[in-house]
mmCIF file of C-alpha atoms and ligand atoms in Angstrom:
data_model
loop_
_atom_site.group_PDB
_atom_site.id
_atom_site.type_symbol
_atom_site.label_atom_id
_atom_site.label_comp_id
_atom_site.label_asym_id
_atom_site.label_seq_id
_atom_site.Cartn_x
_atom_site.Cartn_y
_atom_site.Cartn_z
ATOM 1 C CA UNK T 1 -15.811 52.855 32.115
ATOM 2 C CA UNK T 2 -12.879 50.559 32.871
ATOM 3 C CA UNK T 3 -9.630 51.329 31.130
ATOM 4 C CA UNK T 4 -8.343 48.779 28.629
ATOM 5 C CA UNK T 5 -6.388 46.111 30.484
ATOM 6 C CA UNK T 6 -3.047 46.273 28.661
ATOM 7 C CA UNK T 7 -2.073 42.907 30.131
ATOM 8 C CA UNK T 8 -4.578 41.258 27.802
ATOM 9 C CA UNK T 9 -2.087 41.994 25.004
ATOM 10 C CA UNK T 10 0.532 39.693 26.500
ATOM 11 C CA UNK T 11 2.172 37.166 24.198
ATOM 12 C CA UNK T 12 4.856 34.578 24.861
ATOM 13 C CA UNK T 13 8.271 36.087 24.226
ATOM 14 C CA UNK T 14 10.885 33.509 25.203
ATOM 15 C CA UNK T 15 12.179 31.136 27.857
ATOM 16 C CA UNK T 16 15.517 31.327 29.603
ATOM 17 C CA UNK T 17 17.327 28.890 31.849
ATOM 18 C CA UNK T 18 19.842 31.372 33.167
ATOM 19 C CA UNK T 19 20.348 35.096 33.575
ATOM 20 C CA UNK T 20 22.609 35.415 30.551
ATOM 21 C CA UNK T 21 19.742 34.241 28.308
ATOM 22 C CA UNK T 22 17.249 36.811 29.593
ATOM 23 C CA UNK T 23 15.949 39.286 27.009
ATOM 24 C CA UNK T 24 17.879 42.540 26.860
ATOM 25 C CA UNK T 25 15.448 44.748 24.936
ATOM 26 C CA UNK T 26 12.982 44.952 27.824
ATOM 27 C CA UNK T 27 13.112 48.096 29.912
ATOM 28 C CA UNK T 28 10.625 47.114 32.617
ATOM 29 C CA UNK T 29 9.375 43.810 33.941
ATOM 30 C CA UNK T 30 7.419 42.385 36.842
ATOM 31 C CA UNK T 31 8.173 38.863 38.039
ATOM 32 C CA UNK T 32 5.833 36.286 39.553
ATOM 33 C CA UNK T 33 7.532 34.143 42.178
ATOM 34 C CA UNK T 34 6.452 31.673 44.788
ATOM 35 C CA UNK T 35 6.515 28.082 45.893
ATOM 36 C CA UNK T 36 5.799 25.428 43.364
ATOM 37 C CA UNK T 37 2.066 24.985 42.779
ATOM 38 C CA UNK T 38 1.212 28.345 44.432
ATOM 39 C CA UNK T 39 -0.627 29.400 41.274
ATOM 40 C CA UNK T 40 1.879 31.651 39.476
ATOM 41 C CA UNK T 41 1.148 30.496 35.936
ATOM 42 C CA UNK T 42 -2.598 30.511 36.637
ATOM 43 C CA UNK T 43 -2.386 34.081 37.971
ATOM 44 C CA UNK T 44 -0.580 35.231 34.810
ATOM 45 C CA UNK T 45 -3.284 33.592 32.710
ATOM 46 C CA UNK T 46 -6.020 35.234 34.775
ATOM 47 C CA UNK T 47 -4.384 38.644 34.594
ATOM 48 C CA UNK T 48 -3.935 38.380 30.842
ATOM 49 C CA UNK T 49 -7.313 36.705 30.315
ATOM 50 C CA UNK T 50 -5.584 33.997 28.317
ATOM 51 C CA UNK T 51 -5.878 30.501 29.727
ATOM 52 C CA UNK T 52 -3.374 29.170 27.205
ATOM 53 C CA UNK T 53 -0.561 31.638 27.820
ATOM 54 C CA UNK T 54 1.399 30.151 30.729
ATOM 55 C CA UNK T 55 1.326 26.400 31.255
ATOM 56 C CA UNK T 56 -0.349 25.341 34.463
ATOM 57 C CA UNK T 57 -0.274 21.928 36.057
ATOM 58 C CA UNK T 58 -1.492 19.845 38.951
ATOM 59 C CA UNK T 59 2.055 18.487 39.204
ATOM 60 C CA UNK T 60 4.295 20.863 41.160
ATOM 61 C CA UNK T 61 7.526 21.925 39.501
ATOM 62 C CA UNK T 62 5.963 22.397 36.098
ATOM 63 C CA UNK T 63 7.612 25.711 35.267
ATOM 64 C CA UNK T 64 11.343 25.043 35.379
ATOM 65 C CA UNK T 65 12.427 27.791 33.041
ATOM 66 C CA UNK T 66 12.049 31.540 33.320
ATOM 67 C CA UNK T 67 9.234 32.397 30.903
ATOM 68 C CA UNK T 68 8.768 35.880 29.482
ATOM 69 C CA UNK T 69 5.487 37.293 28.252
ATOM 70 C CA UNK T 70 5.673 40.649 26.558
ATOM 71 C CA UNK T 71 2.952 43.256 26.909
ATOM 72 C CA UNK T 72 4.618 45.540 24.371
ATOM 73 C CA UNK T 73 8.148 46.085 23.046
ATOM 74 C CA UNK T 74 9.453 47.291 26.406
ATOM 75 C CA UNK T 75 7.369 45.668 29.107
ATOM 76 C CA UNK T 76 7.136 42.065 30.223
ATOM 77 C CA UNK T 77 5.677 39.743 32.789
ATOM 78 C CA UNK T 78 7.994 37.007 34.018
ATOM 79 C CA UNK T 79 6.952 33.571 35.271
ATOM 80 C CA UNK T 80 9.773 32.403 37.540
ATOM 81 C CA UNK T 81 10.349 28.718 38.331
ATOM 82 C CA UNK T 82 8.558 27.595 41.478
ATOM 83 C CA UNK T 83 10.927 27.273 44.400
ATOM 84 C CA UNK T 84 10.963 24.757 47.184
ATOM 85 C CA UNK T 85 9.515 21.830 45.338
ATOM 86 C CA UNK T 86 10.413 18.924 47.609
ATOM 87 C CA UNK T 87 10.801 16.185 45.014
ATOM 88 C CA UNK T 88 13.526 17.693 42.863
ATOM 89 C CA UNK T 89 17.112 16.748 43.788
ATOM 90 C CA UNK T 90 18.658 18.988 46.417
ATOM 91 C CA UNK T 91 21.381 20.094 43.989
ATOM 92 C CA UNK T 92 18.732 21.353 41.564
ATOM 93 C CA UNK T 93 16.892 23.077 44.398
ATOM 94 C CA UNK T 94 20.064 24.901 45.408
ATOM 95 C CA UNK T 95 20.640 25.895 41.814
ATOM 96 C CA UNK T 96 17.123 27.404 41.549
ATOM 97 C CA UNK T 97 17.512 29.278 44.806
ATOM 98 C CA UNK T 98 20.874 30.641 43.686
ATOM 99 C CA UNK T 99 19.401 31.708 40.346
ATOM 100 C CA UNK T 100 16.469 33.441 41.985
ATOM 101 C CA UNK T 101 18.766 35.334 44.326
ATOM 102 C CA UNK T 102 20.948 36.354 41.425
ATOM 103 C CA UNK T 103 17.883 37.377 39.436
ATOM 104 C CA UNK T 104 16.661 39.696 42.182
ATOM 105 C CA UNK T 105 20.063 41.214 42.679
ATOM 106 C CA UNK T 106 21.164 41.784 39.139
ATOM 107 C CA UNK T 107 18.138 42.160 36.894
ATOM 108 C CA UNK T 108 17.993 45.976 36.766
ATOM 109 C CA UNK T 109 14.791 46.148 34.731
ATOM 110 C CA UNK T 110 12.854 44.270 37.418
ATOM 111 C CA UNK T 111 10.421 46.819 38.863
ATOM 112 C CA UNK T 112 8.513 44.677 41.292
ATOM 113 C CA UNK T 113 7.853 41.184 42.520
ATOM 114 C CA UNK T 114 4.496 39.470 42.807
ATOM 115 C CA UNK T 115 4.989 36.841 45.507
ATOM 116 C CA UNK T 116 2.318 34.158 45.478
ATOM 117 C CA UNK T 117 1.429 32.044 48.485
ATOM 118 C CA UNK T 118 -1.341 29.509 48.817
ATOM 119 C CA UNK T 119 -3.681 31.161 51.359
ATOM 120 C CA UNK T 120 -3.799 27.888 53.292
ATOM 121 C CA UNK T 121 -0.009 27.951 53.867
ATOM 122 C CA UNK T 122 1.220 31.563 53.863
ATOM 123 C CA UNK T 123 4.681 32.758 54.868
ATOM 124 C CA UNK T 124 6.580 29.485 54.716
ATOM 125 C CA UNK T 125 10.353 29.399 55.028
ATOM 126 C CA UNK T 126 11.035 30.001 51.328
ATOM 127 C CA UNK T 127 8.499 32.822 51.179
ATOM 128 C CA UNK T 128 10.196 34.624 54.032
ATOM 129 C CA UNK T 129 13.587 34.104 52.427
ATOM 130 C CA UNK T 130 12.335 35.527 49.127
ATOM 131 C CA UNK T 131 10.647 38.431 50.881
ATOM 132 C CA UNK T 132 13.797 39.286 52.816
ATOM 133 C CA UNK T 133 15.859 39.208 49.653
ATOM 134 C CA UNK T 134 13.412 41.531 47.925
ATOM 135 C CA UNK T 135 13.478 43.918 50.882
ATOM 136 C CA UNK T 136 17.284 43.871 50.952
ATOM 137 C CA UNK T 137 17.194 44.882 47.280
ATOM 138 C CA UNK T 138 14.520 47.559 47.900
ATOM 139 C CA UNK T 139 12.238 45.744 45.513
ATOM 140 C CA UNK T 140 8.502 46.445 45.915
ATOM 141 C CA UNK T 141 6.490 43.294 46.572
ATOM 142 C CA UNK T 142 2.806 42.491 46.224
ATOM 143 C CA UNK T 143 1.892 39.297 48.047
ATOM 144 C CA UNK T 144 -1.020 37.383 46.533
ATOM 145 C CA UNK T 145 -2.776 35.014 48.905
ATOM 146 C CA UNK T 146 -3.842 32.659 46.150
ATOM 147 C CA UNK T 147 -6.623 30.080 45.873
ATOM 148 C CA UNK T 148 -8.676 32.187 48.299
ATOM 149 C CA UNK T 149 -11.731 30.361 46.915
ATOM 150 C CA UNK T 150 -10.558 27.383 48.984
ATOM 151 C CA UNK T 151 -11.439 29.212 52.221
ATOM 152 C CA UNK T 152 -14.673 30.786 53.397
ATOM 153 C CA UNK T 153 -14.768 34.607 53.424
ATOM 154 C CA UNK T 154 -14.156 34.889 57.205
ATOM 155 C CA UNK T 155 -11.010 32.744 57.424
ATOM 156 C CA UNK T 156 -9.678 34.276 54.183
ATOM 157 C CA UNK T 157 -10.075 37.776 55.636
ATOM 158 C CA UNK T 158 -8.429 36.720 58.927
ATOM 159 C CA UNK T 159 -5.393 35.381 57.044
ATOM 160 C CA UNK T 160 -5.163 38.630 55.078
ATOM 161 C CA UNK T 161 -5.318 40.677 58.288
ATOM 162 C CA UNK T 162 -2.705 38.466 59.966
ATOM 163 C CA UNK T 163 -0.245 38.892 57.087
ATOM 164 C CA UNK T 164 -0.919 42.659 57.000
ATOM 165 C CA UNK T 165 -0.238 42.844 60.733
ATOM 166 C CA UNK T 166 2.983 40.882 60.326
ATOM 167 C CA UNK T 167 4.167 43.284 57.582
ATOM 168 C CA UNK T 168 3.309 46.315 59.730
ATOM 169 C CA UNK T 169 5.096 44.915 62.747
ATOM 170 C CA UNK T 170 8.139 44.067 60.629
ATOM 171 C CA UNK T 171 8.045 47.689 59.375
ATOM 172 C CA UNK T 172 8.159 46.628 55.745
ATOM 173 C CA UNK T 173 4.632 47.748 54.832
ATOM 174 C CA UNK T 174 5.998 50.685 52.807
ATOM 175 C CA UNK T 175 7.534 48.179 50.356
ATOM 176 C CA UNK T 176 5.357 45.104 50.762
ATOM 177 C CA UNK T 177 1.577 44.871 50.457
ATOM 178 C CA UNK T 178 -0.838 41.957 50.340
ATOM 179 C CA UNK T 179 -4.184 41.005 48.828
ATOM 180 C CA UNK T 180 -6.477 38.052 48.258
ATOM 181 C CA UNK T 181 -6.470 36.389 44.852
ATOM 182 C CA UNK T 182 -8.341 33.611 43.094
ATOM 183 C CA UNK T 183 -7.746 32.573 39.514
ATOM 184 C CA UNK T 184 -10.699 30.251 39.755
ATOM 185 C CA UNK T 185 -13.093 33.050 40.740
ATOM 186 C CA UNK T 186 -11.297 35.897 38.972
ATOM 187 C CA UNK T 187 -10.932 37.632 42.312
ATOM 188 C CA UNK T 188 -8.356 40.330 43.037
ATOM 189 C CA UNK T 189 -7.504 41.040 39.393
ATOM 190 C CA UNK T 190 -8.380 44.752 39.525
ATOM 191 C CA UNK T 191 -6.247 45.334 42.616
ATOM 192 C CA UNK T 192 -3.325 43.511 41.028
ATOM 193 C CA UNK T 193 -3.675 45.508 37.796
ATOM 194 C CA UNK T 194 -3.499 48.800 39.661
ATOM 195 C CA UNK T 195 -0.326 47.727 41.492
ATOM 196 C CA UNK T 196 1.343 46.579 38.250
ATOM 197 C CA UNK T 197 0.275 49.791 36.500
ATOM 198 C CA UNK T 198 1.884 51.872 39.218
ATOM 199 C CA UNK T 199 5.154 49.914 39.034
ATOM 200 C CA UNK T 200 5.315 50.160 35.249
ATOM 201 C CA UNK T 201 4.359 53.851 35.343
ATOM 202 C CA UNK T 202 7.117 54.610 37.846
ATOM 203 C CA UNK T 203 9.574 52.943 35.505
ATOM 204 C CA UNK T 204 8.392 55.229 32.657
ATOM 205 C CA UNK T 205 9.012 58.275 34.857
ATOM 206 C CA UNK T 206 12.555 57.078 35.418
ATOM 207 C CA UNK T 207 13.191 56.883 31.676
ATOM 208 C CA UNK T 208 12.054 60.470 31.042
HETATM 209 N N1 LIG S 1 -8.968 26.409 43.487
HETATM 210 C C1 LIG S 1 -7.998 27.061 42.857
HETATM 211 N N2 LIG S 1 -7.003 26.373 42.243
HETATM 212 C C2 LIG S 1 -6.018 27.066 41.642
HETATM 213 C C3 LIG S 1 -6.001 28.504 41.629
HETATM 214 N N3 LIG S 1 -4.878 28.904 40.983
HETATM 215 C C4 LIG S 1 -4.249 27.784 40.593
HETATM 216 N N4 LIG S 1 -4.913 26.678 40.975
HETATM 217 C C5 LIG S 1 -4.519 25.270 40.715
HETATM 218 O O1 LIG S 1 -3.284 25.009 41.354
HETATM 219 C C6 LIG S 1 -2.459 24.169 40.543
HETATM 220 C C7 LIG S 1 -1.115 24.834 40.280
HETATM 221 O O2 LIG S 1 -1.304 26.008 39.523
HETATM 222 P P1 LIG S 1 -0.127 26.642 38.623
HETATM 223 O O3 LIG S 1 -0.621 27.972 38.168
HETATM 224 O O4 LIG S 1 0.336 25.666 37.609
HETATM 225 O O5 LIG S 1 1.001 26.833 39.757
HETATM 226 P P2 LIG S 1 2.510 27.357 39.579
HETATM 227 O O6 LIG S 1 2.789 28.196 40.781
HETATM 228 O O7 LIG S 1 2.695 27.991 38.258
HETATM 229 O O8 LIG S 1 3.321 25.982 39.707
HETATM 230 P P3 LIG S 1 4.820 25.651 39.183
HETATM 231 O O9 LIG S 1 4.901 26.071 37.755
HETATM 232 O O10 LIG S 1 4.922 24.185 39.415
HETATM 233 O O11 LIG S 1 5.750 26.401 40.061
HETATM 234 C C8 LIG S 1 -3.261 23.883 39.272
HETATM 235 O O12 LIG S 1 -3.920 22.644 39.436
HETATM 236 C C9 LIG S 1 -4.259 25.037 39.233
HETATM 237 O O13 LIG S 1 -5.462 24.712 38.565
HETATM 238 C C10 LIG S 1 -7.093 29.193 42.264
HETATM 239 O O14 LIG S 1 -7.191 30.415 42.325
HETATM 240 N N5 LIG S 1 -8.045 28.424 42.866
HETATM 241 MG MG1 LIG S 2 4.007 27.522 36.724
#
């Protein structure tokens, strides 16, 4: 029946606080980005079926380092620091934003970006900024509307349709797609796996 989910093999590889510390042996990676508290670390844990892998927290701003989880010797998942957390000093905020921009622009092995947004507050200023940067760098993006368990089915679907419409009207729907996701209910995992598989597979084709 279902193929083995290779993401279940993920193990912690290392942390990095700047680009120069990022692992060099990896040939393909997918990064998880989004506002603080959007559910990035939880989504990684859900995808990998390992609740202890990435640290999650009720306190926003928990993940301040770039954390790498390797799937095998060449492929990794990356938990990026949450951006836009209001309570950190403005200088630190600027530093994070600068680092994220630099990461998108210069990390060649980055094959795609999973951009997480709390379904109750999608497409905030920082999300749009991140999305535009990804588009400028021709980076494929999968938007996860997270914590969809917090809304009833109808409103969740309406938000999904509204974001889809926005992407179509902005003519970025060839590069950017969107889905519902809930770590709490294990919802949207299969769809996410197939997107990640396609990004990692494309990167294998490039190597050959
Ligand atoms: N109801 C619900 N809560 C969730 C879901 N995903 C995450 N949460 C909760 O949201 C909070 C933040 O989750 P994290 O995964 O730590 O968020 P993060 O984006 O990694 O946050 P930072 O590391 O601070 O950037 C935690 O209290 C989680 O339990 C979900 O699908 N449903
Ligand atoms: Mg986190």
